[in-house]
Amino acid sequence: MARPIWSGSLSFGLLNIPVSLMSGERRTDLSFRMLDSRDKKPIRFERVNADTGEEVPWKDIVKAFEYDKGSYVVIEKEDIASAAPESHESVDVEAFVDAGSIGTRFYEKPYILVPGKKAEKGYVLLRETLKETGKIGIARVVIRTREYLCAVMPEDDALVLMLLRYPQELVDPADYKLPTGSASSYRIADKEVQMATQLIDSMAADWAPDAYHDEFRERLSDIIKKRIKAKGVKTKVVDAPAHHEDAATNVVDFVALLQKSLKDNTRTPAGSSDKVPVKKSATKKAAKKTTKKAAKTPATKAAKKTTRKAS
């Protein structure tokens, strides 16, 4: 059974709700060890002095901040302890904000708040009130030795505590070169917008998280099982052939693509939105001719041949 990270209280105003803070995520990454390819023995990483090459025991290691290249100031344990917040087990709500007012980039890591004994009434009161008002609580919480900004929000029968990133931890999108301006600036016709809207509407669905899973992890797990079963015999892994778009698709007829997508109920090719917009002189006939030409390219034939072999 999962153990709580800490047990304390969730407070807002004069109301205190005894709760336990539980992890809200489960790590499923595959763990690998580094081996020496010559004898398959594990590799050990040692802490060595950069000048002498001698191993340094943990007791002789100190933390330091490099304020200039090659210049350090040592930070003592007492310095870190004095800067750390008091270790108190509580979630102190400081404000309630509209649920949709926090950008998705601020959300970092989920936890679940579980009510303590005889705390169900206050827990349900806060949960249902947040649902009714469309608000979420902004609070501070200390986990181990660090204080975090967090959001308390309702989700079905639970109160979820989501750690938030501070603004200085986010990269401003303006730091990157992004396409600005209106749709007309990129010669996007009204018909293209209409077709894209129809495509999105045709692909609309309810969010079903159980329908998605880590396919890469499953395939890699299958490979590992085969290797284990083979008892050291090398198993040849055949990579799936990469799909290469024909160079002619750099210039596309968006209307033709959208019409085909609507007909097939499939997504438009990834990256097609950042291609050079087609001139009005481009016709559906030209797009069909390009598609037909792409189907005859050697790369496409090779991909089909490889796919048949794999099956």
Tab-separated table of C-alpha atoms in Angstrom:
chain	number	residue	atom	x	y	z
A	1	MET	CA	0.000	0.000	0.000
A	2	ALA	CA	1.248	3.471	-0.890
A	3	ARG	CA	2.616	5.515	1.997
A	4	PRO	CA	1.822	9.213	2.412
A	5	ILE	CA	4.559	11.760	1.782
A	6	TRP	CA	3.299	13.538	4.876
A	7	SER	CA	0.134	13.877	6.934
A	8	GLY	CA	-1.028	17.312	7.973
A	9	SER	CA	-3.818	19.709	7.098
A	10	LEU	CA	-5.348	21.637	4.239
A	11	SER	CA	-6.334	25.099	5.439
A	12	PHE	CA	-8.251	28.038	4.007
A	13	GLY	CA	-9.619	30.786	6.169
A	14	LEU	CA	-10.366	29.273	9.568
A	15	LEU	CA	-11.153	25.846	8.173
A	16	ASN	CA	-8.547	23.093	8.622
A	17	ILE	CA	-9.016	19.702	6.980
A	18	PRO	CA	-6.743	16.836	8.086
A	19	VAL	CA	-5.247	15.279	4.959
A	20	SER	CA	-2.464	13.028	3.744
A	21	LEU	CA	-0.386	13.972	0.713
A	22	MET	CA	-0.112	11.012	-1.654
A	23	SER	CA	1.787	10.662	-4.917
A	24	GLY	CA	-0.386	11.229	-7.973
A	25	GLU	CA	1.890	9.671	-10.581
A	26	ARG	CA	3.439	6.287	-11.272
A	27	ARG	CA	6.796	6.071	-13.048
A	28	THR	CA	6.886	3.314	-15.660
A	29	ASP	CA	10.203	4.078	-17.341
A	30	LEU	CA	12.456	1.108	-18.030
A	31	SER	CA	15.701	1.251	-16.045
A	32	PHE	CA	19.011	0.361	-17.682
A	33	ARG	CA	22.489	-0.338	-16.322
A	34	MET	CA	25.691	0.663	-18.086
A	35	LEU	CA	27.921	-2.340	-18.872
A	36	ASP	CA	31.428	-2.823	-20.241
A	37	SER	CA	30.841	-4.291	-23.707
A	38	ARG	CA	33.967	-6.474	-23.382
A	39	ASP	CA	32.921	-8.578	-20.390
A	40	LYS	CA	29.365	-7.331	-19.656
A	41	LYS	CA	30.344	-6.149	-16.169
A	42	PRO	CA	28.566	-3.147	-14.581
A	43	ILE	CA	30.308	0.222	-14.804
A	44	ARG	CA	30.790	2.161	-11.584
A	45	PHE	CA	30.949	5.940	-11.659
A	46	GLU	CA	33.349	7.377	-9.133
A	47	ARG	CA	33.759	10.815	-7.602
A	48	VAL	CA	37.277	11.924	-8.433
A	49	ASN	CA	39.319	15.065	-7.916
A	50	ALA	CA	39.600	16.870	-11.257
A	51	ASP	CA	43.315	17.641	-10.666
A	52	THR	CA	44.685	14.557	-8.891
A	53	GLY	CA	42.314	11.935	-10.292
A	54	GLU	CA	41.916	10.471	-6.791
A	55	GLU	CA	38.523	9.287	-5.551
A	56	VAL	CA	36.892	11.669	-3.047
A	57	PRO	CA	34.859	10.164	-0.175
A	58	TRP	CA	31.399	11.580	0.489
A	59	LYS	CA	32.471	13.076	3.825
A	60	ASP	CA	34.949	15.355	2.052
A	61	ILE	CA	32.490	16.656	-0.547
A	62	VAL	CA	30.968	20.113	-0.125
A	63	LYS	CA	28.516	22.117	-2.204
A	64	ALA	CA	29.694	25.265	-3.954
A	65	PHE	CA	28.309	27.885	-6.316
A	66	GLU	CA	30.391	28.828	-9.359
A	67	TYR	CA	29.909	32.597	-9.581
A	68	ASP	CA	32.608	32.974	-12.241
A	69	LYS	CA	34.424	30.431	-14.383
A	70	GLY	CA	36.803	28.607	-12.047
A	71	SER	CA	35.757	30.698	-9.022
A	72	TYR	CA	33.590	29.096	-6.338
A	73	VAL	CA	31.997	30.042	-3.053
A	74	VAL	CA	31.342	27.150	-0.664
A	75	ILE	CA	27.792	26.827	0.716
A	76	GLU	CA	27.654	25.160	4.109
A	77	LYS	CA	24.867	22.865	5.295
A	78	GLU	CA	23.875	25.560	7.782
A	79	ASP	CA	23.386	28.033	4.920
A	80	ILE	CA	21.034	25.663	3.116
A	81	ALA	CA	19.159	24.885	6.344
A	82	SER	CA	18.655	28.577	7.107
A	83	ALA	CA	17.293	29.232	3.618
A	84	ALA	CA	14.950	26.229	3.663
A	85	PRO	CA	11.395	26.797	4.909
A	86	GLU	CA	10.212	25.431	8.205
A	87	SER	CA	9.210	21.807	7.837
A	88	HIS	CA	5.485	22.088	8.427
A	89	GLU	CA	2.893	19.672	7.110
A	90	SER	CA	0.193	21.921	5.763
A	91	VAL	CA	-1.249	23.225	2.528
A	92	ASP	CA	-2.041	26.901	3.119
A	93	VAL	CA	-4.475	28.265	0.522
A	94	GLU	CA	-3.776	31.951	-0.047
A	95	ALA	CA	-6.279	32.730	-2.804
A	96	PHE	CA	-8.926	31.245	-5.085
A	97	VAL	CA	-8.717	31.938	-8.815
A	98	ASP	CA	-10.704	30.938	-11.898
A	99	ALA	CA	-9.832	27.399	-12.964
A	100	GLY	CA	-9.076	28.480	-16.525
A	101	SER	CA	-6.854	31.407	-15.600
A	102	ILE	CA	-3.662	29.360	-15.118
A	103	GLY	CA	-1.776	28.509	-18.303
A	104	THR	CA	-1.044	24.834	-18.916
A	105	ARG	CA	2.719	25.447	-18.855
A	106	PHE	CA	2.562	26.280	-15.148
A	107	TYR	CA	1.397	22.783	-14.155
A	108	GLU	CA	4.214	20.434	-13.191
A	109	LYS	CA	3.431	17.430	-10.984
A	110	PRO	CA	0.250	15.923	-9.497
A	111	TYR	CA	-0.446	14.746	-5.954
A	112	ILE	CA	-3.662	13.536	-4.373
A	113	LEU	CA	-4.987	14.844	-1.071
A	114	VAL	CA	-6.665	12.086	0.959
A	115	PRO	CA	-8.888	13.109	3.910
A	116	GLY	CA	-7.967	11.980	7.388
A	117	LYS	CA	-10.315	10.269	9.817
A	118	LYS	CA	-13.562	12.193	10.392
A	119	ALA	CA	-12.404	14.856	7.919
A	120	GLU	CA	-14.712	13.789	5.079
A	121	LYS	CA	-17.249	16.593	5.645
A	122	GLY	CA	-14.754	19.438	5.277
A	123	TYR	CA	-13.086	17.643	2.354
A	124	VAL	CA	-16.361	17.214	0.449
A	125	LEU	CA	-17.430	20.774	1.310
A	126	LEU	CA	-14.309	22.237	-0.290
A	127	ARG	CA	-14.432	19.847	-3.246
A	128	GLU	CA	-18.041	20.554	-4.143
A	129	THR	CA	-17.703	24.301	-3.563
A	130	LEU	CA	-14.748	24.462	-5.936
A	131	LYS	CA	-16.780	22.579	-8.545
A	132	GLU	CA	-19.746	24.888	-8.075
A	133	THR	CA	-17.742	28.106	-8.299
A	134	GLY	CA	-15.271	27.003	-10.969
A	135	LYS	CA	-12.392	28.099	-8.743
A	136	ILE	CA	-9.118	26.463	-7.695
A	137	GLY	CA	-7.036	27.265	-4.642
A	138	ILE	CA	-3.527	28.695	-4.912
A	139	ALA	CA	-1.397	27.572	-1.996
A	140	ARG	CA	2.099	26.879	-0.738
A	141	VAL	CA	3.298	23.487	0.427
A	142	VAL	CA	6.602	22.222	1.830
A	143	ILE	CA	7.701	18.854	0.456
A	144	ARG	CA	10.819	17.579	2.178
A	145	THR	CA	12.989	20.717	2.394
A	146	ARG	CA	11.599	22.870	-0.404
A	147	GLU	CA	8.591	25.122	-0.555
A	148	TYR	CA	6.436	24.890	-3.677
A	149	LEU	CA	3.647	26.915	-5.197
A	150	CYS	CA	0.668	24.671	-5.865
A	151	ALA	CA	-2.949	24.546	-6.981
A	152	VAL	CA	-5.721	22.636	-5.207
A	153	MET	CA	-8.458	21.540	-7.593
A	154	PRO	CA	-11.368	19.092	-7.679
A	155	GLU	CA	-11.289	16.061	-9.942
A	156	ASP	CA	-14.194	13.629	-9.650
A	157	ASP	CA	-14.175	12.502	-5.984
A	158	ALA	CA	-10.673	13.797	-5.272
A	159	LEU	CA	-8.944	16.995	-4.362
A	160	VAL	CA	-5.807	17.113	-6.476
A	161	LEU	CA	-2.754	19.131	-5.496
A	162	MET	CA	-0.784	20.177	-8.566
A	163	LEU	CA	2.688	21.642	-8.141
A	164	LEU	CA	3.104	24.825	-10.161
A	165	ARG	CA	6.164	26.280	-11.844
A	166	TYR	CA	7.199	29.808	-10.936
A	167	PRO	CA	7.094	32.361	-13.799
A	168	GLN	CA	10.904	32.603	-13.874
A	169	GLU	CA	11.055	28.866	-14.633
A	170	LEU	CA	9.150	29.296	-17.896
A	171	VAL	CA	10.648	30.288	-21.224
A	172	ASP	CA	8.849	33.183	-22.869
A	173	PRO	CA	7.517	31.993	-26.269
A	174	ALA	CA	8.605	35.395	-27.617
A	175	ASP	CA	12.202	34.181	-27.250
A	176	TYR	CA	11.618	32.000	-30.297
A	177	LYS	CA	10.832	32.913	-33.862
A	178	LEU	CA	7.120	32.242	-34.202
A	179	PRO	CA	4.686	33.137	-37.001
A	180	THR	CA	2.838	36.297	-36.019
A	181	GLY	CA	-0.045	38.109	-37.641
A	182	SER	CA	-3.451	37.067	-38.861
A	183	ALA	CA	-4.404	34.176	-41.101
A	184	SER	CA	-4.677	36.519	-44.076
A	185	SER	CA	-0.992	37.400	-43.642
A	186	TYR	CA	-0.188	33.832	-44.697
A	187	ARG	CA	-2.669	33.794	-47.580
A	188	ILE	CA	-4.961	31.401	-45.721
A	189	ALA	CA	-8.268	31.492	-47.551
A	190	ASP	CA	-11.652	31.463	-45.820
A	191	LYS	CA	-12.366	28.132	-47.508
A	192	GLU	CA	-9.269	26.606	-45.929
A	193	VAL	CA	-10.368	27.792	-42.488
A	194	GLN	CA	-13.846	26.392	-43.099
A	195	MET	CA	-12.480	23.024	-44.233
A	196	ALA	CA	-10.075	22.851	-41.281
A	197	THR	CA	-12.979	23.588	-38.920
A	198	GLN	CA	-15.031	20.802	-40.495
A	199	LEU	CA	-12.107	18.401	-40.125
A	200	ILE	CA	-11.670	19.247	-36.437
A	201	ASP	CA	-15.412	18.849	-35.854
A	202	SER	CA	-15.387	15.463	-37.607
A	203	MET	CA	-12.516	14.279	-35.373
A	204	ALA	CA	-14.017	15.616	-32.140
A	205	ALA	CA	-14.272	13.043	-29.344
A	206	ASP	CA	-14.551	12.784	-25.601
A	207	TRP	CA	-11.229	12.613	-23.752
A	208	ALA	CA	-10.601	8.925	-23.004
A	209	PRO	CA	-7.153	8.600	-21.379
A	210	ASP	CA	-7.424	4.803	-21.168
A	211	ALA	CA	-7.349	4.702	-24.956
A	212	TYR	CA	-3.725	5.873	-24.941
A	213	HIS	CA	-0.704	3.932	-23.755
A	214	ASP	CA	3.064	3.938	-24.075
A	215	GLU	CA	3.549	1.853	-27.215
A	216	PHE	CA	7.321	2.413	-27.243
A	217	ARG	CA	7.651	0.950	-23.743
A	218	GLU	CA	5.524	-2.058	-24.719
A	219	ARG	CA	7.609	-2.785	-27.814
A	220	LEU	CA	10.862	-2.373	-25.884
A	221	SER	CA	9.541	-4.624	-23.099
A	222	ASP	CA	8.741	-7.306	-25.684
A	223	ILE	CA	12.285	-7.091	-27.038
A	224	ILE	CA	13.710	-7.419	-23.509
A	225	LYS	CA	11.520	-10.471	-22.836
A	226	LYS	CA	12.736	-12.107	-26.059
A	227	ARG	CA	16.353	-11.431	-25.112
A	228	ILE	CA	15.800	-12.928	-21.662
A	229	LYS	CA	14.065	-15.971	-23.142
A	230	ALA	CA	16.884	-16.451	-25.627
A	231	LYS	CA	19.342	-16.567	-22.688
A	232	GLY	CA	21.891	-14.240	-24.157
A	233	VAL	CA	21.361	-15.070	-27.827
A	234	LYS	CA	21.253	-11.845	-29.758
A	235	THR	CA	17.895	-11.020	-31.253
A	236	LYS	CA	17.912	-8.987	-34.423
A	237	VAL	CA	15.723	-5.926	-34.084
A	238	VAL	CA	14.244	-4.647	-37.330
A	239	ASP	CA	13.526	-0.939	-37.276
A	240	ALA	CA	10.340	0.232	-38.882
A	241	PRO	CA	11.064	2.046	-42.153
A	242	ALA	CA	10.967	5.802	-41.829
A	243	HIS	CA	8.335	7.504	-43.936
A	244	HIS	CA	9.712	10.250	-46.123
A	245	GLU	CA	7.459	12.804	-47.707
A	246	ASP	CA	8.193	13.492	-51.350
A	247	ALA	CA	9.886	16.825	-51.957
A	248	ALA	CA	6.903	17.871	-54.026
A	249	THR	CA	4.751	18.042	-50.890
A	250	ASN	CA	6.615	21.155	-49.782
A	251	VAL	CA	4.021	23.007	-51.806
A	252	VAL	CA	0.587	21.680	-50.961
A	253	ASP	CA	-3.000	22.433	-51.776
A	254	PHE	CA	-4.489	22.865	-48.308
A	255	VAL	CA	-8.063	22.559	-49.579
A	256	ALA	CA	-7.273	19.240	-51.294
A	257	LEU	CA	-5.569	17.930	-48.163
A	258	LEU	CA	-8.467	18.983	-45.962
A	259	GLN	CA	-11.013	17.460	-48.325
A	260	LYS	CA	-9.115	14.179	-48.364
A	261	SER	CA	-8.741	14.286	-44.578
A	262	LEU	CA	-12.471	14.834	-44.176
A	263	LYS	CA	-13.184	11.969	-46.548
A	264	ASP	CA	-10.739	9.576	-44.857
A	265	ASN	CA	-11.330	11.067	-41.379
A	266	THR	CA	-7.568	11.169	-40.836
A	267	ARG	CA	-5.192	13.849	-39.606
A	268	THR	CA	-3.297	16.096	-41.992
A	269	PRO	CA	0.417	15.260	-42.359
A	270	ALA	CA	2.550	16.529	-39.475
A	271	GLY	CA	4.413	19.665	-40.400
A	272	SER	CA	2.221	20.534	-43.379
A	273	SER	CA	0.984	23.656	-41.622
A	274	ASP	CA	4.427	25.263	-41.726
A	275	LYS	CA	4.999	24.786	-45.428
A	276	VAL	CA	4.920	27.625	-47.924
A	277	PRO	CA	1.267	28.448	-48.705
A	278	VAL	CA	0.060	27.520	-52.157
A	279	LYS	CA	-0.576	30.173	-54.735
A	280	LYS	CA	-4.167	30.562	-55.878
A	281	SER	CA	-3.178	29.152	-59.242
A	282	ALA	CA	-2.562	25.734	-57.674
A	283	THR	CA	-5.464	23.377	-58.508
A	284	LYS	CA	-6.884	20.180	-57.113
A	285	LYS	CA	-5.733	18.480	-60.296
A	286	ALA	CA	-2.147	19.475	-59.587
A	287	ALA	CA	-2.397	18.129	-56.050
A	288	LYS	CA	-3.746	14.789	-57.306
A	289	LYS	CA	-0.935	14.628	-59.861
A	290	THR	CA	1.635	15.307	-57.133
A	291	THR	CA	0.141	12.595	-54.923
A	292	LYS	CA	0.162	10.115	-57.805
A	293	LYS	CA	3.765	10.998	-58.612
A	294	ALA	CA	4.791	10.562	-54.957
A	295	ALA	CA	3.281	7.088	-54.913
A	296	LYS	CA	5.605	6.030	-57.745
A	297	THR	CA	8.845	7.207	-56.151
A	298	PRO	CA	11.506	4.571	-55.345
A	299	ALA	CA	11.411	5.526	-51.651
A	300	THR	CA	7.693	4.798	-51.489
A	301	LYS	CA	8.080	1.468	-53.308
A	302	ALA	CA	10.896	0.466	-50.991
A	303	ALA	CA	8.812	1.363	-47.952
A	304	LYS	CA	5.910	-0.767	-49.243
A	305	LYS	CA	8.270	-3.670	-49.963
A	306	THR	CA	9.792	-3.460	-46.474
A	307	THR	CA	6.310	-3.329	-44.921
A	308	ARG	CA	5.285	-6.514	-46.792
A	309	LYS	CA	8.412	-8.305	-45.545
A	310	ALA	CA	7.796	-7.190	-41.966
A	311	SER	CA	4.222	-8.503	-42.069
